[in-house]
Tab-separated table of C-alpha atoms and ligand atoms in Angstrom:
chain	number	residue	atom	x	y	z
D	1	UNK	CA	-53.367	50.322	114.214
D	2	UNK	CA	-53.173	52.636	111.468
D	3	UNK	CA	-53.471	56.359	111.779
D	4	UNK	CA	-53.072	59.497	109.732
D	5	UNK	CA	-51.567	62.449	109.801
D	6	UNK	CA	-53.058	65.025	107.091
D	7	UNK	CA	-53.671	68.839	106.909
D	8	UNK	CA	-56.568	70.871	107.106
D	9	UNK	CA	-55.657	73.924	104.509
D	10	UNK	CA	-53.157	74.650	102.281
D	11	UNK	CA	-50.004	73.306	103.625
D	12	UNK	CA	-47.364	73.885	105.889
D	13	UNK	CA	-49.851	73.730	109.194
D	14	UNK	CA	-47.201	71.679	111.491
D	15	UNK	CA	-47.917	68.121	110.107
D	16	UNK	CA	-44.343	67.072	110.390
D	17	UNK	CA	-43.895	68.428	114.058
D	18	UNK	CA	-47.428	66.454	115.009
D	19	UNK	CA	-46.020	63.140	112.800
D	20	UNK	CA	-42.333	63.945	114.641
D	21	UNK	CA	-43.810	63.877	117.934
D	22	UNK	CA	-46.538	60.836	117.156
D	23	UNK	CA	-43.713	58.546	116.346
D	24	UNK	CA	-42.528	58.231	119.729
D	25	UNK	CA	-45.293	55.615	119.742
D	26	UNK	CA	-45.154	53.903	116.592
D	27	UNK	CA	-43.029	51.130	114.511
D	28	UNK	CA	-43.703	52.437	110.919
D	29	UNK	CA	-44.184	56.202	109.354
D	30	UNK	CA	-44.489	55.966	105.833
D	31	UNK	CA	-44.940	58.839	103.088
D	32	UNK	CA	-47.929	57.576	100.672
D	33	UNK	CA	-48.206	60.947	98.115
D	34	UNK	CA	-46.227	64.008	97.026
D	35	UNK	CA	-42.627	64.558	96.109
D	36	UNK	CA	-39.414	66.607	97.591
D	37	UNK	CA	-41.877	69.719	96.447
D	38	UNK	CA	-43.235	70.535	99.662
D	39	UNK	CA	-41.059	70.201	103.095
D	40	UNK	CA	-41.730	69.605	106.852
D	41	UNK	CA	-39.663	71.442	109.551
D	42	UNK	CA	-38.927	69.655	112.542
D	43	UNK	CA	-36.973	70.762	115.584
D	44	UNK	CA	-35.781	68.179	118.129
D	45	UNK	CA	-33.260	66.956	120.335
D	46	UNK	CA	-30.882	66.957	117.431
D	47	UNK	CA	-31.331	70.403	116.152
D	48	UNK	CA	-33.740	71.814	113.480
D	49	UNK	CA	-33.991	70.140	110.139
D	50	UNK	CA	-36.084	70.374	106.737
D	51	UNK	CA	-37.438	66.876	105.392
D	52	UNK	CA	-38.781	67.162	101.728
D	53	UNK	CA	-39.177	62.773	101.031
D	54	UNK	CA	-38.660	61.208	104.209
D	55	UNK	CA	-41.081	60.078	106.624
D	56	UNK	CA	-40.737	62.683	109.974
D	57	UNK	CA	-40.434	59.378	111.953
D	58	UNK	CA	-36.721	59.150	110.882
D	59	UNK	CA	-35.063	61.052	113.703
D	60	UNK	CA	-35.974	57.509	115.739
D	61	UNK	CA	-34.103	54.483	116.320
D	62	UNK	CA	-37.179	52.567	116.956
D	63	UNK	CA	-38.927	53.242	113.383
D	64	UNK	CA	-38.561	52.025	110.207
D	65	UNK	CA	-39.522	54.875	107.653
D	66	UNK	CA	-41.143	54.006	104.345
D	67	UNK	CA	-41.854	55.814	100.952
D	68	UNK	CA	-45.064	54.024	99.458
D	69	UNK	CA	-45.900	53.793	96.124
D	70	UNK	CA	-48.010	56.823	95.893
D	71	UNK	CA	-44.536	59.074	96.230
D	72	UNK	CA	-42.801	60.924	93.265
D	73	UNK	CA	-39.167	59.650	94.428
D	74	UNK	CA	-36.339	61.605	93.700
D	75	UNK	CA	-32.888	59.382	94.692
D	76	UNK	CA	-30.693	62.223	94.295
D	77	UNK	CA	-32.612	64.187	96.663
D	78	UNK	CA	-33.320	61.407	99.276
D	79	UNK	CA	-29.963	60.315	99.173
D	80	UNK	CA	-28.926	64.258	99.636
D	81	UNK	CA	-31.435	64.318	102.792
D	82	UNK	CA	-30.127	60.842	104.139
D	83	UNK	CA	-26.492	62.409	104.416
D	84	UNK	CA	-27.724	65.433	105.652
D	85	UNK	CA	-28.876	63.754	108.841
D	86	UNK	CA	-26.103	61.209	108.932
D	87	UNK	CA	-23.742	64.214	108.326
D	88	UNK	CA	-25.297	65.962	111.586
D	89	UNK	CA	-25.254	62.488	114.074
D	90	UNK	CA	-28.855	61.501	113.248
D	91	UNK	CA	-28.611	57.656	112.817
D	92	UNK	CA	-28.869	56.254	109.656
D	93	UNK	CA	-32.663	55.256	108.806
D	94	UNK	CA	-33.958	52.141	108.443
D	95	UNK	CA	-35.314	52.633	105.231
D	96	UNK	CA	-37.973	50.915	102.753
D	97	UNK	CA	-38.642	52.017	99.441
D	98	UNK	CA	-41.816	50.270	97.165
D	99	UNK	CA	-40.857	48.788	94.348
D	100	UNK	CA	-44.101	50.100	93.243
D	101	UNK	CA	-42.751	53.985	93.785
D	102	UNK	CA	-42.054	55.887	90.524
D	103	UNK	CA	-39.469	58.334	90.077
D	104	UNK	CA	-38.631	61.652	89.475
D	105	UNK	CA	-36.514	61.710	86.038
D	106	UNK	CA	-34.550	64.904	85.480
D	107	UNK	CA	-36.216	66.003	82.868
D	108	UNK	CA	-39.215	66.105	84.545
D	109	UNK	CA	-37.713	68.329	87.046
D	110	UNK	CA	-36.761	70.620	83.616
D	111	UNK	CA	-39.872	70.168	81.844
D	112	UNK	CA	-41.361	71.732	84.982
D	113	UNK	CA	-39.140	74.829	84.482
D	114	UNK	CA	-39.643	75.278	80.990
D	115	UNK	CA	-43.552	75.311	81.431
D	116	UNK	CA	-43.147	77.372	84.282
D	117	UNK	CA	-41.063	80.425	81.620
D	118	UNK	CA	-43.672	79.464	79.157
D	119	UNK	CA	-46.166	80.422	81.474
D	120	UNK	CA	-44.583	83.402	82.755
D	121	UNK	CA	-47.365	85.651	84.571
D	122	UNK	CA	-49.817	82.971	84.291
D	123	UNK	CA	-47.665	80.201	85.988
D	124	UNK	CA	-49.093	78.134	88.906
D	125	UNK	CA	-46.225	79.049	91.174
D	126	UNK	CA	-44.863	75.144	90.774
D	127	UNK	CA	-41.781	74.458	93.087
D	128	UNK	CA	-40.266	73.463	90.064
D	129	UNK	CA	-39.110	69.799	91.384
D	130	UNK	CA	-40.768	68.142	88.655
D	131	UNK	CA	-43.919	66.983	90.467
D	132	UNK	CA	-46.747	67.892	87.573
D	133	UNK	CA	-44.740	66.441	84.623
D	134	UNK	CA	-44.158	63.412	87.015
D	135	UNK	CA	-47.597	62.755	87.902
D	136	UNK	CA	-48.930	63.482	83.890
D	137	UNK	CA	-46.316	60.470	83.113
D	138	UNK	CA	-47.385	58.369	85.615
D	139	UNK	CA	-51.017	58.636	84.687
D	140	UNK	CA	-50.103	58.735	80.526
D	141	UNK	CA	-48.659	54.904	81.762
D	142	UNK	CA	-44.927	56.409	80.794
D	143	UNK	CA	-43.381	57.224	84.091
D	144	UNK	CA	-40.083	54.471	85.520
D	145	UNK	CA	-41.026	52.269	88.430
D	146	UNK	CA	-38.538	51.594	91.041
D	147	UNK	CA	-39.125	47.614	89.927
D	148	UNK	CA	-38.393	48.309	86.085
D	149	UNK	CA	-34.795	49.290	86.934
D	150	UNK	CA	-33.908	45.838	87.609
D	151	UNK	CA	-34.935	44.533	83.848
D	152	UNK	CA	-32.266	46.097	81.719
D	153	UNK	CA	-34.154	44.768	78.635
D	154	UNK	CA	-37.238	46.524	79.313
D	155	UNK	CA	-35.565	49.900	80.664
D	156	UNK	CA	-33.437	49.981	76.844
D	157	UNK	CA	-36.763	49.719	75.483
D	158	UNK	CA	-38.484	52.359	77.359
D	159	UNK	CA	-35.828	54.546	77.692
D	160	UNK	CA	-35.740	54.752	73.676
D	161	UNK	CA	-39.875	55.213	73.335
D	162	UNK	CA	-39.171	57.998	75.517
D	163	UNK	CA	-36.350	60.104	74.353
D	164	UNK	CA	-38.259	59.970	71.231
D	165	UNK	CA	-41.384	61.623	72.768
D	166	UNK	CA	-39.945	63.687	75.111
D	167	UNK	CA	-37.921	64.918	72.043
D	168	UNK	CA	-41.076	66.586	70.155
D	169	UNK	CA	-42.202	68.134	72.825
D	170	UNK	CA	-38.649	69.633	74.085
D	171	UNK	CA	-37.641	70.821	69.904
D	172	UNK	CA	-41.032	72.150	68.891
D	173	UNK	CA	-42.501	73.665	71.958
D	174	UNK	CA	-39.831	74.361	74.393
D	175	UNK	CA	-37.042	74.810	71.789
D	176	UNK	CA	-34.235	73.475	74.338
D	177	UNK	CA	-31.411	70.921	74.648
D	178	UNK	CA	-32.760	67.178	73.495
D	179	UNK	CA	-32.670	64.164	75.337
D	180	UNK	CA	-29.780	61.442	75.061
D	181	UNK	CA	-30.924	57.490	75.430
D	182	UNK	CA	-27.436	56.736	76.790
D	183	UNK	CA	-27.462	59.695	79.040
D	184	UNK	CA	-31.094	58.786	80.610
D	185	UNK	CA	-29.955	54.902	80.798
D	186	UNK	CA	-26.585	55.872	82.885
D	187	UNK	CA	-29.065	57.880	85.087
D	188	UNK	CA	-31.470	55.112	85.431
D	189	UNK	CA	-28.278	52.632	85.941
D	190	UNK	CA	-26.975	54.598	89.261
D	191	UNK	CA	-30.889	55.037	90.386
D	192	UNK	CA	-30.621	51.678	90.482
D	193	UNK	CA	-27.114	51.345	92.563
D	194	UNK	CA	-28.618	54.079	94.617
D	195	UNK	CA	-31.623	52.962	95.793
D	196	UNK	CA	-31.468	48.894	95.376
D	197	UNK	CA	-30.244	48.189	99.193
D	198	UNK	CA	-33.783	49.870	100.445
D	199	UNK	CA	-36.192	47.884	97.526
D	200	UNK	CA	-39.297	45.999	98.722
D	201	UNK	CA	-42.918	44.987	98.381
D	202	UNK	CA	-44.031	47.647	101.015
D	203	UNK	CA	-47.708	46.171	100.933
D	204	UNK	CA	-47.102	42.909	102.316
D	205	UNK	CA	-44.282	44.501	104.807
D	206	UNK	CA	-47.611	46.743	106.139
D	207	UNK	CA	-50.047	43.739	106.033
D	208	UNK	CA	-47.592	41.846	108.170
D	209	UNK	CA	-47.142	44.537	110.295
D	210	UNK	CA	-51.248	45.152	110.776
D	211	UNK	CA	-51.371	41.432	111.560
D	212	UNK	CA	-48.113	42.329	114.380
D	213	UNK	CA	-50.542	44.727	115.665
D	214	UNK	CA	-47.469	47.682	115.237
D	215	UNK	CA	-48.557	50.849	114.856
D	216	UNK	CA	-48.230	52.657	111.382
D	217	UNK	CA	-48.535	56.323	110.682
D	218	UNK	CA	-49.165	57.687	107.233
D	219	UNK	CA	-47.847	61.303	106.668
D	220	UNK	CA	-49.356	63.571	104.189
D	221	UNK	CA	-47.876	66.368	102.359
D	222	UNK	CA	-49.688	69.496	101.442
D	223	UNK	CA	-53.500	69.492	102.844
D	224	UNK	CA	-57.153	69.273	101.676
D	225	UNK	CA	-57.313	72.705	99.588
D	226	UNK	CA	-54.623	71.721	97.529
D	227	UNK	CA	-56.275	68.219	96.681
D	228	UNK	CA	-56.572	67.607	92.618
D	229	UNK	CA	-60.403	66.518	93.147
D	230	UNK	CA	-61.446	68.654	96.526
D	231	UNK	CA	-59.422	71.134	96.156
D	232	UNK	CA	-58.849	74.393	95.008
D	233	UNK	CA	-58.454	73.499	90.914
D	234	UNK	CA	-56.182	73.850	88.860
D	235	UNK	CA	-54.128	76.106	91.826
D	236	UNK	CA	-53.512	71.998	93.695
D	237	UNK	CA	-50.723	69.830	93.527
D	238	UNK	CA	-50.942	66.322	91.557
D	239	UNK	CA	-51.723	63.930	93.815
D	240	UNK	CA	-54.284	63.455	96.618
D	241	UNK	CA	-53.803	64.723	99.471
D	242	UNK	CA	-56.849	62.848	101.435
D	243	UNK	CA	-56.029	60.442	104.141
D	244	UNK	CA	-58.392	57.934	102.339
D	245	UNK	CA	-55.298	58.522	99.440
D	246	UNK	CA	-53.500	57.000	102.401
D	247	UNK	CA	-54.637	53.513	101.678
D	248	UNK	CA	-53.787	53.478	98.030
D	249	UNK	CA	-50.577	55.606	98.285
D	250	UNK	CA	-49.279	52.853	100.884
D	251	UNK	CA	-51.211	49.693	99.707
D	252	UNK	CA	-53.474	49.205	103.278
D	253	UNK	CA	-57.337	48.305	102.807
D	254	UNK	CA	-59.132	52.028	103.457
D	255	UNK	CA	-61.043	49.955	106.648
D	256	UNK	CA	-57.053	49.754	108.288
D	257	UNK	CA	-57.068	53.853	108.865
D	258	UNK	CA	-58.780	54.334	112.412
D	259	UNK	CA	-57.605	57.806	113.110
D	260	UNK	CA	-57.129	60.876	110.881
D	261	UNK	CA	-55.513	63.307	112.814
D	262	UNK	CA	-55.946	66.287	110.883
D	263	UNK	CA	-53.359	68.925	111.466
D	264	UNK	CA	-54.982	72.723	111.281
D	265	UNK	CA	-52.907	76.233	111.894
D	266	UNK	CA	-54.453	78.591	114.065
D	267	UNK	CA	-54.131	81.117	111.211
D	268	UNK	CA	-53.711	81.374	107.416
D	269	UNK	CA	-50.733	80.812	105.131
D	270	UNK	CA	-50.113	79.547	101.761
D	271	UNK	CA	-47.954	79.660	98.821
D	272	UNK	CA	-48.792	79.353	95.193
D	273	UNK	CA	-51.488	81.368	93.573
D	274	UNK	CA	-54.869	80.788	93.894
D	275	UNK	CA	-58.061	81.978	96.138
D	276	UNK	CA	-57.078	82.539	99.623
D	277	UNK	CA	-60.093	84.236	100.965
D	278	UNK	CA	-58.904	85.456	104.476
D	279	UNK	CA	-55.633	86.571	102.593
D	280	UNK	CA	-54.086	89.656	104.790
D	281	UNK	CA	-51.731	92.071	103.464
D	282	UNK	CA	-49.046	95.102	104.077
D	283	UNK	CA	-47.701	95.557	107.443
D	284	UNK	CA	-50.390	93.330	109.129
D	285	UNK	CA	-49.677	90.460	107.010
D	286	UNK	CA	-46.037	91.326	107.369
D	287	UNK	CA	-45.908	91.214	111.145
D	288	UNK	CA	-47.516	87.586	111.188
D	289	UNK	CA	-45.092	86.294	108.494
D	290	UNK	CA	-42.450	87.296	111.061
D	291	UNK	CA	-43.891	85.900	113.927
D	292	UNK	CA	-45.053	82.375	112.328
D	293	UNK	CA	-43.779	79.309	112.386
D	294	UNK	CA	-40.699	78.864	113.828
D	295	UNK	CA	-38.737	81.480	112.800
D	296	UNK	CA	-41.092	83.020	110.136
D	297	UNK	CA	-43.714	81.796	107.841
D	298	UNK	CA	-41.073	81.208	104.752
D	299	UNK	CA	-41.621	78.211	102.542
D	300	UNK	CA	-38.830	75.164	103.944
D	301	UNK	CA	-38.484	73.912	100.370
D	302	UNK	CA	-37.712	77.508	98.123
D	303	UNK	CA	-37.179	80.233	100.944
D	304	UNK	CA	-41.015	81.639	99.616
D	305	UNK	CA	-42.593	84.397	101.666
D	306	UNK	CA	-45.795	82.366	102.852
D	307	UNK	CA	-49.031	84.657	101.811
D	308	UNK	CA	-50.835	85.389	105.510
D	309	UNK	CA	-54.570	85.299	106.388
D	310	UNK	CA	-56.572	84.903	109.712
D	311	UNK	CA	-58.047	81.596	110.197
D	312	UNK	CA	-60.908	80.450	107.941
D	313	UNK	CA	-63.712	78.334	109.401
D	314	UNK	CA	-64.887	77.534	106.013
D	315	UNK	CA	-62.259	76.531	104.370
D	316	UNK	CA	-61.059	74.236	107.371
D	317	UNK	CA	-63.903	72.783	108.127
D	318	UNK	CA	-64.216	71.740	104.583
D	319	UNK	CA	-60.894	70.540	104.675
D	320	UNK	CA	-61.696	68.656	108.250
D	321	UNK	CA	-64.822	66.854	106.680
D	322	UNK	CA	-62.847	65.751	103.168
D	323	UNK	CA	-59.854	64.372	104.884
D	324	UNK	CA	-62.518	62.284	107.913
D	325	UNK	CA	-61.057	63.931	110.816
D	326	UNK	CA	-61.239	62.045	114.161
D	327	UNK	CA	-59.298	64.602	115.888
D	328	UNK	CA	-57.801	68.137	115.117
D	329	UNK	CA	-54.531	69.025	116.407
D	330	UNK	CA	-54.229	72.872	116.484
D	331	UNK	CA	-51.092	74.269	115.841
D	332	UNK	CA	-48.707	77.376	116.029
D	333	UNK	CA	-51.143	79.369	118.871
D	334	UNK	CA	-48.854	80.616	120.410
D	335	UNK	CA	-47.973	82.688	117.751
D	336	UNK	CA	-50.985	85.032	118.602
D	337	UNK	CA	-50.361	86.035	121.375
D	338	UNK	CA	-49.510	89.706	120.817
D	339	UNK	CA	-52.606	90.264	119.128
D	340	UNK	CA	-55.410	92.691	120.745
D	341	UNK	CA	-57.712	91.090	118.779
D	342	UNK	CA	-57.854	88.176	116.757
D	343	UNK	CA	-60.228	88.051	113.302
D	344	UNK	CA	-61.761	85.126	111.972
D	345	UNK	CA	-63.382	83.946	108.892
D	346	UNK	CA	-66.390	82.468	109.945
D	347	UNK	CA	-68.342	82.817	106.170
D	348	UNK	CA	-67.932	83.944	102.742
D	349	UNK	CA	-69.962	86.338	100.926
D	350	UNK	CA	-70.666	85.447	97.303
D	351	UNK	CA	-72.580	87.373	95.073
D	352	UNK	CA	-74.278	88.949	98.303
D	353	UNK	CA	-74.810	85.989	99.586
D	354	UNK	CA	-73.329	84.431	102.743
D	355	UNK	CA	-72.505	80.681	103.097
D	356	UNK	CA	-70.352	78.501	105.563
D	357	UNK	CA	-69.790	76.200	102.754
D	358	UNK	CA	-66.399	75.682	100.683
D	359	UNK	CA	-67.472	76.747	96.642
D	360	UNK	CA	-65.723	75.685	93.287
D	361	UNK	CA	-62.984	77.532	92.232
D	362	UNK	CA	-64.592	79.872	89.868
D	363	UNK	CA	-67.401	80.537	92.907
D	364	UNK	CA	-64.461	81.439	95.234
D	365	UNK	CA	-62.853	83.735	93.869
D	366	UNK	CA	-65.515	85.837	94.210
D	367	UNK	CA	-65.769	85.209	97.837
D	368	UNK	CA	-65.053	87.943	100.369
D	369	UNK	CA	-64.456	86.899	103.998
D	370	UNK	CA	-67.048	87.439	106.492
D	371	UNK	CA	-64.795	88.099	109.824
D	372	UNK	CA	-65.386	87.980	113.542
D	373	UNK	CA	-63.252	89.483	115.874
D	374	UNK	CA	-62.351	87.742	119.371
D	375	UNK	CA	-60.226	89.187	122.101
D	376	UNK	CA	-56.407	88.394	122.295
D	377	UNK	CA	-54.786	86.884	125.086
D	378	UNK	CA	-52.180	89.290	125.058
D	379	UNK	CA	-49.155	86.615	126.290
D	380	UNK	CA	-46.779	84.232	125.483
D	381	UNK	CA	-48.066	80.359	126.201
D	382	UNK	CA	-45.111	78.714	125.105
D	383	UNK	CA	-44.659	76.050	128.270
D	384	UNK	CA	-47.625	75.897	129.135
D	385	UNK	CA	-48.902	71.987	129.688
D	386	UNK	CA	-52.115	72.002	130.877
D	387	UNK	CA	-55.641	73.123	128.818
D	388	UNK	CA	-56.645	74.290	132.256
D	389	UNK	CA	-53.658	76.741	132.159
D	390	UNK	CA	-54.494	78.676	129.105
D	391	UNK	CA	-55.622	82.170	129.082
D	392	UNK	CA	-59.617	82.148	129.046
D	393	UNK	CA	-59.255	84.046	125.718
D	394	UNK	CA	-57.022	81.501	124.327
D	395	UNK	CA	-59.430	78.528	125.753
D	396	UNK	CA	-62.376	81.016	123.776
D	397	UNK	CA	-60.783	81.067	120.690
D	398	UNK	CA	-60.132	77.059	120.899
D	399	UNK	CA	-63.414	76.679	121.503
D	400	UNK	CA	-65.187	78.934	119.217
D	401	UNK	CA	-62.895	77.374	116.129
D	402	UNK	CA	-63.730	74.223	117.464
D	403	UNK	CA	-67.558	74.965	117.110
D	404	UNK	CA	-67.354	76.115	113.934
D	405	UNK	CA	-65.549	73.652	112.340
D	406	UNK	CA	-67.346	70.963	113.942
D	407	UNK	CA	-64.570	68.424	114.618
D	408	UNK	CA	-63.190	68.004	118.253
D	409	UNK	CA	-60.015	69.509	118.975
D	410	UNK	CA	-57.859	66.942	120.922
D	411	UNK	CA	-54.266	68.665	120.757
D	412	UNK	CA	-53.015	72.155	121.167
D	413	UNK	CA	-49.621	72.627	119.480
D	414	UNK	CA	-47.814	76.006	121.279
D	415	UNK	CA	-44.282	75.947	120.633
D	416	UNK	CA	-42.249	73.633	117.367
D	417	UNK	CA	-40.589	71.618	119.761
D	418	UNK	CA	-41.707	67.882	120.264
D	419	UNK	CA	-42.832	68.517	124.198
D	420	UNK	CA	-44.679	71.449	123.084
D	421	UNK	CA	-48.017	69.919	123.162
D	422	UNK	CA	-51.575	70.125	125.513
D	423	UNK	CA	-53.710	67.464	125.151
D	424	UNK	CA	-56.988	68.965	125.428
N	1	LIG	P1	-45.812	70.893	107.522
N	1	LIG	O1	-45.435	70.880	106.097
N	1	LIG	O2	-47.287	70.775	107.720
N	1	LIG	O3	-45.059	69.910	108.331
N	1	LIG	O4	-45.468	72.324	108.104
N	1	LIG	P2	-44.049	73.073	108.063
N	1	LIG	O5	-43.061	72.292	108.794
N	1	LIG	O6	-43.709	73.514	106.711
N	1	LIG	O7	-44.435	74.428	108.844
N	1	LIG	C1	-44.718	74.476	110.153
N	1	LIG	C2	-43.719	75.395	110.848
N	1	LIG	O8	-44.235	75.720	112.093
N	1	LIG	C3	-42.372	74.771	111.123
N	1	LIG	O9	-41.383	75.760	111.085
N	1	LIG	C4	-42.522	74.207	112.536
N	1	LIG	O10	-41.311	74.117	113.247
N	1	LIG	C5	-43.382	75.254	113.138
N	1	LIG	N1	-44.305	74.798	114.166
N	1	LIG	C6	-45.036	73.654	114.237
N	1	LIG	N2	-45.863	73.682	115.306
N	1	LIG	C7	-45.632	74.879	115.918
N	1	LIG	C8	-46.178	75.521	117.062
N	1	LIG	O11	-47.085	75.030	117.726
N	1	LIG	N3	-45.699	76.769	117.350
N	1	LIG	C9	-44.739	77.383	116.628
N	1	LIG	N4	-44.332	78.601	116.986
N	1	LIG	N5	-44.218	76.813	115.533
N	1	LIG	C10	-44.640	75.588	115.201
């Protein structure tokens, strides 16, 4: 049984806590797209932690955690985040990396800088942990496998084609310090110490386990607005961020996913530039940065202030219908709870028009949100268990999001702990 785990928006809506607490009940958690770029906070029995590459299944004996070939590995950091967890009485993981994976070379991670100062004002607010120039390699066929690093004939051979290229491009345009083939080869050569003990054919491992009947969980990174294709272009990231991705960025056949739990925040946030219709701001916008989250909407990978907005029916149930949502776990309610009254963007007015449906880029940016207000609840619901048990409000607003979106809500998420959860 195959299931995954995706988000609805922009990012950061509590996929890690829902994957955390999923995992209880399954063999295999694998990462299928994204880098160390984006990162999930999870808070359980062994404290609070920030994963940026590995699986949120790893704080379990029972699991086996895998990073699928769709992932931008970066060794240094995984190995980093492996001793962070080790260092803080986590068991070590069981671990499987593809052999299919790619990875994140260093000068990616400073070609990303240097396009980010050339840029300046007009940069796309990258994390700066080399994902774009990883991704543009991959697809220009000059990116390193995990696999290549164990033919030292072929890695001489690439590694001089591309010092050479990378040269050009780091003299002429970015006027910085060149490349060195021996340098890049002693990188590749400890890659290779590093991550050789945790090399396999992570397709085969999956079909096996299908044919086991064990239950697999794919985690996504990022969510549906930030999706190169669906999303909201050129402001995305560079790889899909669809559950349907899922089956490619793992190596399952698409028929294998059953259930696409699609993770959605019961407000806005997101970092980056780019349209954000329902985008609040000043001391309203403040006040729910504060409140968010656990401990404030701040971004787990840089420290970023999140940007705020109310929820946005549009943009979610877009998001809901791209990713092929069988159920919607709604998270971080009870962060409302002090509001009066809580607005919603139920459409978007374009050129004085109003429409429920998610535009193009250059269409929404002109959008302005078309809000409804619904009464608060006016009290903490942290604890509570039971749907039953929730304020009517709260129950309201549930429901109203629920029909607007059109996808049924099956889990309420009201505190970040793994316990903190009403199935609905
Ligand atoms: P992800 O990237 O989708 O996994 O999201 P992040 O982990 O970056 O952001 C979600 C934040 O919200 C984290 O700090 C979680 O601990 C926290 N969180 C998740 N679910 C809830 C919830 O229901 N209530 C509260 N208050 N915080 C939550």
């Amino acid at each position: 049984m195959v299931k995954a785990v995706v988000g609805a928006n922009w990012g950061d809506e509590g996929k890690g806590k829902i994957t955390d607490m999923l995992a209880q009940n399954a063999d295999i958690i694998i990462r299928f797209q994204g880098g160390a770029n984006a990162g999930h906070t999870i808070v359980n029995d062994y404290g609070k932690f920030a994963l940026h590459t590995l699986p949120s299944g790893v704080f379990y004996g029972h699991t086996t955690s895998v990073i699928g070939n769709g992932v931008a590995l970066n060794i240094p950091v995984l190995f980093q985040e492996i001793k962070s967890l080790t260092d803080r009485g986590v068991p070590a993981p069981k671990l499987l990396v593809s052999d299919r994976a790619q990875m994140v070379m260093p000068y990616h991670i400073l070609f990303d800088q240097y396009e980010e100062e050339r840029l300046a004002g007009k940069s796309f607010g990258s994390t700066k942990s080399g994902i774009a120039p990883f991704y543009s390699d991959k697809y220009a066929k000059i990116g390193f496998q995990v696999s290549e690093l164990f033919d030292e004939d072929l890695l001489k051979e690439k590694v001089a084609k591309i010092v050479e290229m990378k040269n050009i491009v780091l003299e002429h345009l970015y006027h910085k310090p060149l490349l060195k083939e021996e340098e890049l080869l002693a990188c590749l050569h400890e890659y290779r110490e590093m991550i050789a003990p945790y090399v396999g054919d992570v397709s085969s491992f999956l079909d096996k386990a299908m044919k086991e009947n064990k239950t697999i969980l794919l985690e996504g990174q990022l969510g549906t607005l930030k999706d190169p294709d669906h999303g909201i272009y050129p402001m995305v990231t560079s790889s899909s961020t669809l559950a349907a991705y899922g089956a490619i960025g793992a190596g399952i056949p698409p028929y294998e996913i059953k259930e696409i739990i699609t993770v959605c925040k019961a407000y806005s946030s997101a970092v980056g530039a780019g349209a954000f219709v329902s985008e609040i701001f000043g001391e309203e916008a403040e006040e729910l940065r504060n409140r968010g989250g656990d401990g404030g909407e701040y971004g787990a990978t840089t420290g970023r202030p999140r940007r705020m907005g109310w929820f946005d029916c549009v943009a979610s149930k877009y998001g809901c219908r791209l990713q092929g949502t069988t159920d919607v776990a709604f998270t971080v309610l009870d962060v409302l709870g002090y509001l009066d009254e809580i607005p919603v963007c139920v459409g978007y007015e374009i050129d004085g028009e109003v429409t429920t449906d998610f535009p193009v880029t250059a269409k929404l940016e002109k959008a302005k949100p078309v809000l409804e207000k619904l009464p608060g609840w006016k009290c903490d619901i942290r604890g509570i268990k039971k749907y039953e048990e929730l304020p009517k409000n709260c129950r309201n607003y549930i429901e109203f999001i629920e029909g607007q979106i059109g996808f049924p809500i099956t889990m309420v998420s009201n505190g970040p702990g793994r316990d903190d959860i009403i199935y609905k």
